[in-house]
Coordinates of C-alpha atoms in Angstrom, one line a residue:
Chain R
M1 CA -33.6 -12.5 -3.9
A2 CA -35.0 -15.1 -1.4
G3 CA -32.9 -18.2 -1.1
K4 CA -29.7 -16.7 -2.5
K5 CA -26.5 -16.9 -0.5
V6 CA -24.2 -14.0 -0.2
L7 CA -20.6 -13.8 1.2
I8 CA -19.3 -10.4 2.1
V9 CA -15.5 -10.2 2.4
Y10 CA -15.0 -7.1 4.5
A11 CA -11.7 -5.3 5.3
H12 CA -11.9 -2.3 7.6
Q13 CA -10.5 -2.0 11.1
E14 CA -13.2 0.3 12.5
P15 CA -16.8 -0.8 13.2
R16 CA -17.8 2.9 13.1
S17 CA -16.3 3.5 9.6
F18 CA -18.1 4.4 6.4
N19 CA -17.0 1.0 5.0
A20 CA -18.7 -0.7 8.0
T21 CA -21.9 1.2 7.3
L22 CA -21.8 0.1 3.6
K23 CA -21.3 -3.5 4.8
N24 CA -24.1 -3.3 7.4
V25 CA -26.5 -1.8 4.8
A26 CA -25.8 -4.7 2.5
V27 CA -26.3 -7.3 5.3
E28 CA -29.6 -5.6 6.2
E29 CA -31.0 -5.2 2.7
L30 CA -30.0 -8.7 1.5
S31 CA -31.3 -10.3 4.6
R32 CA -34.6 -8.4 4.2
Q33 CA -34.8 -10.0 0.7
G34 CA -34.5 -13.4 2.2
C35 CA -30.9 -14.0 1.3
T36 CA -28.5 -15.8 3.6
V37 CA -25.6 -13.4 4.3
T38 CA -22.2 -14.4 5.7
V39 CA -19.6 -11.9 6.5
S40 CA -15.8 -12.6 6.7
D41 CA -14.6 -9.6 8.8
L42 CA -10.9 -10.0 8.0
Y43 CA -9.4 -7.7 10.6
A44 CA -11.7 -9.0 13.3
M45 CA -10.8 -12.6 12.4
G46 CA -7.1 -11.6 12.4
F47 CA -7.0 -13.2 8.9
E48 CA -3.5 -14.3 7.9
P49 CA -2.4 -12.6 4.6
R50 CA 1.0 -14.3 4.1
A51 CA 1.3 -17.2 1.7
T52 CA 3.5 -19.7 3.5
R53 CA 4.3 -23.3 4.0
S54 CA 2.0 -23.3 7.1
D55 CA -1.0 -23.2 4.7
I56 CA -0.3 -26.8 3.9
T57 CA -0.8 -29.5 6.6
G58 CA 1.3 -32.6 6.3
A59 CA 4.1 -33.4 3.9
L60 CA 5.0 -31.3 0.8
S61 CA 5.0 -32.8 -2.6
N62 CA 8.4 -31.2 -3.3
P63 CA 10.2 -30.4 0.0
E64 CA 13.4 -29.6 -1.9
S65 CA 12.1 -26.4 -3.4
F66 CA 8.9 -24.8 -2.1
S67 CA 6.5 -23.6 -4.8
Y68 CA 3.4 -22.1 -3.2
G69 CA 1.1 -22.5 -6.2
V70 CA 2.1 -26.1 -6.8
E71 CA 1.8 -27.1 -3.1
M72 CA -1.5 -25.4 -2.7
H73 CA -2.9 -27.2 -5.7
E74 CA -1.7 -30.6 -4.3
A75 CA -2.9 -29.8 -0.8
F76 CA -6.4 -28.8 -2.1
K77 CA -6.7 -32.1 -3.9
R78 CA -5.8 -34.2 -0.8
R79 CA -7.8 -31.9 1.5
A80 CA -4.7 -30.8 3.3
L81 CA -5.2 -27.0 3.4
T82 CA -5.0 -25.2 6.7
R83 CA -8.3 -24.8 8.5
D84 CA -8.9 -21.0 7.9
I85 CA -8.4 -21.4 4.1
A86 CA -10.8 -24.4 3.9
A87 CA -13.4 -22.4 5.9
E88 CA -13.2 -19.5 3.4
Q89 CA -13.4 -21.8 0.5
K90 CA -16.5 -23.4 1.9
K91 CA -18.1 -20.0 2.2
V92 CA -17.2 -19.1 -1.4
Q93 CA -18.4 -22.5 -2.6
E94 CA -21.8 -22.0 -1.0
A95 CA -22.2 -18.4 -2.2
D96 CA -24.1 -17.2 -5.3
L97 CA -22.6 -13.7 -4.9
V98 CA -19.4 -12.5 -3.3
I99 CA -19.2 -8.8 -2.3
F100 CA -15.8 -7.3 -1.5
Q101 CA -16.1 -4.3 0.8
F102 CA -12.9 -2.3 1.3
P103 CA -11.1 1.1 1.2
L104 CA -8.8 1.5 -1.7
Y105 CA -5.2 1.2 -0.6
W106 CA -2.6 2.0 -3.3
F107 CA -5.1 1.5 -6.2
S108 CA -5.9 -2.0 -4.9
V109 CA -7.3 -4.0 -2.0
P110 CA -5.7 -3.7 1.5
A111 CA -3.0 -6.4 2.1
I112 CA -5.3 -8.4 4.4
M113 CA -7.8 -8.8 1.5
K114 CA -5.0 -9.5 -1.1
G115 CA -3.9 -12.3 1.3
W116 CA -7.5 -13.6 1.2
M117 CA -7.3 -13.7 -2.6
D118 CA -3.7 -15.2 -2.7
R119 CA -4.5 -18.0 -0.2
V120 CA -8.2 -18.9 -0.8
L121 CA -8.4 -18.8 -4.6
C122 CA -6.0 -21.6 -5.2
Q123 CA -5.7 -23.9 -8.2
G124 CA -8.1 -26.8 -8.1
F125 CA -10.6 -24.7 -6.2
A126 CA -11.0 -21.4 -8.1
F127 CA -9.4 -22.2 -11.4
D128 CA -7.5 -25.0 -13.1
V129 CA -5.3 -25.4 -16.2
P130 CA -7.4 -25.5 -18.4
G131 CA -10.3 -23.9 -16.5
F132 CA -9.8 -20.2 -16.2
Y133 CA -11.5 -17.0 -17.4
D134 CA -14.9 -17.9 -18.9
S135 CA -14.3 -21.5 -17.8
G136 CA -13.0 -20.6 -14.4
L137 CA -14.3 -23.0 -11.7
L138 CA -16.4 -20.3 -10.0
K139 CA -18.2 -19.5 -13.2
R140 CA -21.7 -19.9 -11.8
K141 CA -21.1 -17.1 -9.2
L142 CA -21.4 -13.3 -9.2
A143 CA -18.8 -11.0 -7.7
L144 CA -18.9 -7.2 -6.9
L145 CA -16.3 -4.8 -5.6
S146 CA -17.7 -2.1 -3.3
L147 CA -15.0 0.3 -2.4
T148 CA -14.3 3.7 -1.0
T149 CA -11.6 6.1 -2.3
G150 CA -9.4 8.8 -0.9
G151 CA -9.6 10.9 -4.0
V152 CA -12.7 12.6 -5.5
A153 CA -14.4 11.2 -8.6
S154 CA -12.9 13.7 -11.1
M155 CA -9.4 12.3 -10.3
Y156 CA -10.4 8.9 -11.5
T157 CA -11.3 9.8 -15.0
K158 CA -9.4 9.3 -18.2
A159 CA -8.0 12.8 -18.0
G160 CA -7.6 12.9 -14.2
D161 CA -4.4 12.3 -12.4
N162 CA -5.4 8.8 -11.3
G163 CA -6.7 7.8 -14.7
D164 CA -10.0 6.0 -15.4
F165 CA -11.1 4.0 -12.3
R166 CA -11.4 1.0 -14.7
Y167 CA -7.6 1.0 -15.0
F168 CA -6.9 0.2 -11.4
L169 CA -9.8 -2.3 -11.2
W170 CA -8.3 -4.4 -14.1
P171 CA -6.1 -6.7 -11.9
L172 CA -9.0 -7.3 -9.6
Q173 CA -12.0 -7.5 -12.0
H174 CA -10.2 -9.2 -14.9
G175 CA -7.0 -10.7 -13.5
T176 CA -8.6 -12.2 -10.4
L177 CA -12.4 -12.4 -10.4
H178 CA -12.9 -13.0 -14.2
F179 CA -9.9 -15.4 -14.2
C180 CA -11.7 -17.5 -11.6
G181 CA -14.8 -17.5 -13.7
F182 CA -16.9 -15.0 -11.7
K183 CA -19.4 -12.9 -13.6
V184 CA -18.5 -9.4 -12.4
L185 CA -21.2 -6.8 -11.6
A186 CA -20.4 -3.1 -11.9
P187 CA -18.2 -1.8 -9.1
Q188 CA -19.9 0.3 -6.4
I189 CA -17.5 3.2 -5.8
S190 CA -18.1 5.6 -3.0
F191 CA -15.7 8.5 -3.8
A192 CA -14.0 10.4 -1.0
P193 CA -16.3 9.9 1.9
E194 CA -13.8 11.6 4.1
Y195 CA -14.0 14.8 2.1
S196 CA -17.8 14.7 1.8
S197 CA -20.5 16.3 3.9
K198 CA -22.7 14.2 6.1
E199 CA -25.5 14.6 3.5
E200 CA -23.3 13.4 0.7
R201 CA -22.3 10.4 2.7
K202 CA -25.9 9.6 3.5
A203 CA -26.7 9.8 -0.2
M204 CA -23.9 7.4 -1.1
V205 CA -25.2 4.9 1.5
A206 CA -28.8 5.3 0.2
S207 CA -27.6 4.8 -3.4
W208 CA -26.0 1.5 -2.4
A209 CA -29.0 0.4 -0.5
Q210 CA -31.2 1.3 -3.5
R211 CA -29.0 -0.6 -5.9
L212 CA -29.1 -3.7 -3.8
K213 CA -32.9 -3.9 -4.2
S214 CA -32.5 -4.8 -7.8
L215 CA -29.0 -6.3 -7.8
W216 CA -30.2 -9.7 -8.9
Q217 CA -31.6 -8.2 -12.2
E218 CA -28.2 -6.7 -13.2
E219 CA -26.2 -7.9 -16.2
P220 CA -22.5 -8.5 -15.6
I221 CA -19.9 -6.1 -17.0
Q222 CA -17.6 -7.1 -19.9
C223 CA -14.2 -7.9 -18.4
S224 CA -12.2 -9.1 -21.3
P225 CA -9.7 -7.1 -23.3
P226 CA -10.0 -5.0 -25.4
W227 CA -13.7 -4.2 -24.6
Y228 CA -12.8 -3.7 -20.9
F229 CA -11.2 -0.3 -21.6
G230 CA -14.2 0.8 -23.7
Q231 CA -12.3 0.1 -27.0
Chain K
M1 CA 27.6 2.8 -9.7
A2 CA 30.1 3.1 -6.8
G3 CA 28.6 4.9 -3.8
K4 CA 24.9 4.3 -4.7
K5 CA 22.6 2.7 -2.2
V6 CA 20.1 0.1 -3.2
L7 CA 17.3 -1.5 -1.3
I8 CA 15.9 -4.8 -2.6
V9 CA 12.4 -5.6 -1.2
Y10 CA 12.1 -9.3 -1.8
A11 CA 9.1 -11.6 -1.5
H12 CA 9.7 -15.3 -2.1
Q13 CA 9.4 -18.2 0.5
E14 CA 12.1 -20.4 -1.1
P15 CA 15.9 -19.6 -1.1
R16 CA 16.3 -22.0 -4.0
S17 CA 13.6 -20.3 -6.2
F18 CA 14.1 -18.5 -9.4
N19 CA 13.1 -15.3 -7.7
A20 CA 15.9 -15.9 -5.1
T21 CA 18.4 -16.3 -8.0
L22 CA 17.3 -13.0 -9.5
K23 CA 17.6 -11.3 -6.2
N24 CA 21.1 -12.9 -5.6
V25 CA 22.3 -11.8 -9.0
A26 CA 21.3 -8.2 -8.3
V27 CA 23.0 -8.2 -4.9
E28 CA 26.2 -9.6 -6.5
E29 CA 26.3 -7.3 -9.6
L30 CA 25.4 -4.1 -7.7
S31 CA 27.9 -4.9 -4.9
R32 CA 30.6 -5.5 -7.5
Q33 CA 29.8 -2.0 -8.9
G34 CA 30.5 -0.6 -5.4
C35 CA 26.9 0.0 -4.4
T36 CA 25.7 -0.7 -0.9
V37 CA 22.9 -3.2 -1.1
T38 CA 20.4 -4.0 1.6
V39 CA 17.8 -6.7 1.3
S40 CA 14.4 -6.8 3.0
D41 CA 13.6 -10.5 2.8
L42 CA 9.9 -10.2 3.8
Y43 CA 9.0 -13.9 4.4
A44 CA 12.3 -14.5 6.3
M45 CA 11.5 -11.4 8.4
G46 CA 8.0 -12.6 9.0
F47 CA 7.0 -9.1 7.8
E48 CA 3.5 -8.1 9.1
P49 CA 1.2 -7.2 6.1
R50 CA -1.9 -6.1 8.1
A51 CA -2.6 -2.4 8.6
T52 CA -3.8 -2.2 12.2
R53 CA -3.8 0.0 15.3
S54 CA -0.7 -1.8 16.5
D55 CA 1.3 0.1 13.9
I56 CA 1.0 3.2 16.1
T57 CA 2.6 3.4 19.5
G58 CA 1.0 5.5 22.2
A59 CA -2.3 7.3 22.0
L60 CA -4.4 7.8 18.9
S61 CA -5.3 11.2 17.6
N62 CA -9.0 10.1 17.3
P63 CA -9.7 7.0 19.4
E64 CA -13.4 7.3 18.7
S65 CA -13.1 6.1 15.1
F66 CA -9.9 4.6 13.8
S67 CA -8.7 5.9 10.5
Y68 CA -5.5 4.1 9.4
G69 CA -4.3 6.8 7.0
V70 CA -4.9 9.7 9.4
E71 CA -3.3 7.9 12.4
M72 CA -0.3 6.8 10.4
H73 CA 0.3 10.4 9.2
E74 CA 0.1 11.7 12.8
A75 CA 2.2 8.9 14.2
F76 CA 4.9 9.5 11.5
K77 CA 5.1 13.2 12.5
R78 CA 5.5 12.4 16.2
R79 CA 7.8 9.4 15.6
A80 CA 5.3 7.0 17.0
L81 CA 5.3 4.3 14.3
T82 CA 6.0 0.8 15.3
R83 CA 9.7 -0.3 15.0
D84 CA 9.5 -2.5 11.9
I85 CA 7.9 0.3 9.9
A86 CA 10.4 2.9 11.0
A87 CA 13.2 0.5 10.1
E88 CA 11.9 0.0 6.5
Q89 CA 11.4 3.8 6.1
K90 CA 15.0 4.3 7.1
K91 CA 16.1 1.9 4.5
V92 CA 14.0 3.6 1.8
Q93 CA 15.2 7.0 3.0
E94 CA 18.8 6.0 2.5
A95 CA 18.3 4.3 -0.9
D96 CA 18.9 5.8 -4.3
L97 CA 17.1 2.8 -5.9
V98 CA 14.5 0.4 -4.6
I99 CA 14.1 -2.9 -6.5
F100 CA 11.0 -5.0 -5.8
Q101 CA 11.6 -8.7 -6.6
F102 CA 8.5 -10.9 -6.5
P103 CA 6.4 -13.5 -8.3
L104 CA 3.2 -12.1 -9.7
Y105 CA 0.2 -13.1 -7.6
W106 CA -3.2 -12.2 -9.1
F107 CA -1.8 -9.5 -11.4
S108 CA -0.1 -7.8 -8.5
V109 CA 2.4 -8.2 -5.7
P110 CA 2.0 -11.0 -3.0
A111 CA 0.0 -9.8 0.0
I112 CA 3.2 -9.7 2.1
M113 CA 4.7 -7.1 -0.3
K114 CA 1.3 -5.2 -0.6
G115 CA 1.5 -5.0 3.2
W116 CA 5.0 -3.4 3.0
M117 CA 3.5 -0.8 0.6
D118 CA 0.4 -0.2 2.7
R119 CA 2.3 0.2 6.0
V120 CA 5.7 1.7 5.0
L121 CA 4.6 4.3 2.4
C122 CA 2.5 6.5 4.7
Q123 CA 1.6 10.1 4.4
G124 CA 4.3 12.4 5.7
F125 CA 7.0 9.9 4.7
A126 CA 6.3 8.9 1.1
F127 CA 3.8 11.6 0.0
D128 CA 1.8 14.5 1.4
V129 CA -1.2 16.6 0.3
P130 CA 0.1 18.4 -1.6
G131 CA 3.2 16.4 -2.5
F132 CA 2.3 13.4 -4.7
Y133 CA 3.0 12.2 -8.2
D134 CA 5.8 14.4 -9.7
S135 CA 6.2 16.1 -6.3
G136 CA 6.0 13.0 -4.2
L137 CA 8.3 13.0 -1.3
L138 CA 10.5 10.2 -2.7
K139 CA 11.1 12.0 -6.0
R140 CA 14.9 11.8 -5.9
K141 CA 14.8 8.0 -5.9
L142 CA 14.5 5.3 -8.6
A143 CA 12.3 2.3 -8.4
L144 CA 12.1 -0.9 -10.5
L145 CA 9.7 -3.9 -10.4
S146 CA 11.4 -7.2 -11.2
L147 CA 8.9 -10.0 -11.4
T148 CA 8.2 -13.5 -12.6
T149 CA 4.9 -14.6 -14.2
G150 CA 3.1 -17.9 -14.4
G151 CA 1.9 -17.2 -18.0
V152 CA 4.0 -16.9 -21.1
A153 CA 4.8 -13.6 -22.7
S154 CA 2.3 -13.9 -25.5
M155 CA -0.6 -14.0 -22.9
Y156 CA 0.5 -10.5 -21.7
T157 CA 0.0 -8.6 -24.9
K158 CA -2.8 -6.3 -26.0
A159 CA -4.5 -9.2 -27.9
G160 CA -3.6 -11.9 -25.3
D161 CA -5.9 -13.2 -22.6
N162 CA -4.2 -11.3 -19.9
G163 CA -3.9 -8.0 -21.8
D164 CA -0.8 -5.9 -22.1
F165 CA 1.5 -6.3 -19.1
R166 CA 1.4 -2.5 -18.6
Y167 CA -2.2 -2.8 -17.7
F168 CA -1.6 -4.8 -14.5
L169 CA 1.5 -2.8 -13.7
W170 CA -0.6 0.4 -13.6
P171 CA -1.6 0.3 -9.9
L172 CA 2.0 -0.4 -8.9
Q173 CA 4.0 1.8 -11.3
H174 CA 1.7 4.8 -11.5
G175 CA -0.7 4.5 -8.5
T176 CA 2.0 3.6 -5.9
L177 CA 5.6 4.3 -7.1
H178 CA 4.9 7.4 -9.2
F179 CA 2.4 8.6 -6.6
C180 CA 5.3 8.7 -4.1
G181 CA 7.5 10.5 -6.6
F182 CA 9.7 7.6 -7.6
K183 CA 11.2 7.7 -11.1
V184 CA 10.2 4.3 -12.4
L185 CA 12.7 2.3 -14.5
A186 CA 11.3 -0.2 -17.0
P187 CA 10.0 -3.4 -15.4
Q188 CA 12.1 -6.6 -15.6
I189 CA 9.7 -9.3 -16.4
S190 CA 10.9 -12.9 -16.4
F191 CA 8.0 -14.8 -18.1
A192 CA 7.0 -18.3 -17.1
P193 CA 10.3 -19.6 -15.6
E194 CA 8.3 -22.7 -14.5
Y195 CA 7.5 -23.5 -18.1
S196 CA 11.0 -22.7 -19.4
S197 CA 14.0 -24.9 -20.1
K198 CA 17.1 -24.7 -17.9
E199 CA 18.8 -22.8 -20.8
E200 CA 15.9 -20.4 -21.1
R201 CA 16.0 -19.7 -17.3
K202 CA 19.8 -19.2 -17.5
A203 CA 19.3 -16.7 -20.3
M204 CA 16.7 -14.8 -18.3
V205 CA 19.1 -14.5 -15.4
A206 CA 22.0 -13.5 -17.7
S207 CA 19.8 -10.8 -19.3
W208 CA 19.0 -9.3 -15.8
A209 CA 22.7 -9.4 -14.8
Q210 CA 23.6 -7.7 -18.1
R211 CA 20.9 -5.0 -17.7
L212 CA 22.2 -4.2 -14.2
K213 CA 25.6 -3.3 -15.5
S214 CA 24.2 -0.2 -17.2
L215 CA 21.1 0.4 -15.0
W216 CA 22.3 3.8 -13.8
Q217 CA 22.4 5.1 -17.4
E218 CA 18.7 4.2 -18.0
E219 CA 16.0 6.8 -18.5
P220 CA 12.8 6.4 -16.4
I221 CA 9.6 5.3 -18.2
Q222 CA 6.6 7.6 -18.6
C223 CA 4.1 6.7 -15.9
S224 CA 1.4 9.4 -16.4
P225 CA -1.9 8.9 -18.2
P226 CA -2.6 8.9 -21.1
W227 CA 1.0 8.2 -22.3
Y228 CA 1.3 5.2 -20.0
F229 CA -0.8 3.1 -22.3
G230 CA 1.0 4.2 -25.4
Q231 CA -1.7 6.6 -26.4

């Protein structure tokens, strides 16, 4: 939708990968709509995933015993976060929609993207106490997980070996995005591109491109328990 | 149990933290039993969490388009993994039990520990196709997650805002550890040490120390769907 701002947080090492294609298609389609699209290409940026004392510039509020959560909250308030974190927070702050594009690693995001969540979504910026879940500080924003899997779709069903795909999305969709207040759009899961034919991969890309055309009309999914698991 | 080997993968920045105390108690109690205990102190090691081309020494099997999973599998077979990964794999290979000690970050492990999982548990070493879940390559080993939370226990129940704690443990206990064949012991969850009194924290440490005394007699939990969720 013209005028909307989109941040794509992208985690793949290879510019010729299927994940890169999905990211590129999103940039093209959203730009065509008149959106402003920003990409955080985490591997290309060499993004730091480790949550350490170096994330805080200047003195600590309690140098006797380092608590990452406490110090990040204090540092956010006095604008003392390290530059790469402040830059990502600015991108999130300006965005109407954040898309996460990644290959599933161990039923979750790759460590480099987990590090983005651990470091960028700090107290004071993304949530507060009180100020989480439906009152999370990013509550006027949308988020969407677009991921590829190794396994085929039938493995990610209630009766499959991997269980319903909603199970592994719980920590991300509810515990992270919903916690920060994001309205979460349905995930875009491209199953097993490695084991698919060229035509099947093309169809997955086309389906994502097609969905993006009417993305702004979508209703968010229900993230709260117990409805989340369809109960 | 005398003669057993234990690896503790530990992720906290602060040697005076509650997580450090839990780790130290495990080292002491298991050593007292006659176990050989090794600790991978990830922050102290400056452990690399990012999954990149640098993890493979020498030539790639497909330099045209980098696939981390494929290249790690090939590199494992020809002993071409980077030194830090090979060292961690050796520790896992020798261990009868792997304990993960960490503070919960976004319903999951901190990025530095996610990186340990992403990089160390590669195909050929931890699993193969076929050779996963009950036939995972680490199937003669035990694993246990020992974690601290920010929220209090009542939040992590089926009716609580965060849902049953088993929900967020699913990607770790089933999708990662069980996938690699580990028999998973019940998680040790120390709820909200930050919001507890000194006495309550002492009691949590004592309860962990007590449990460790008879740990080798425990039966693993059921990790497979649909039993995992108590259905």
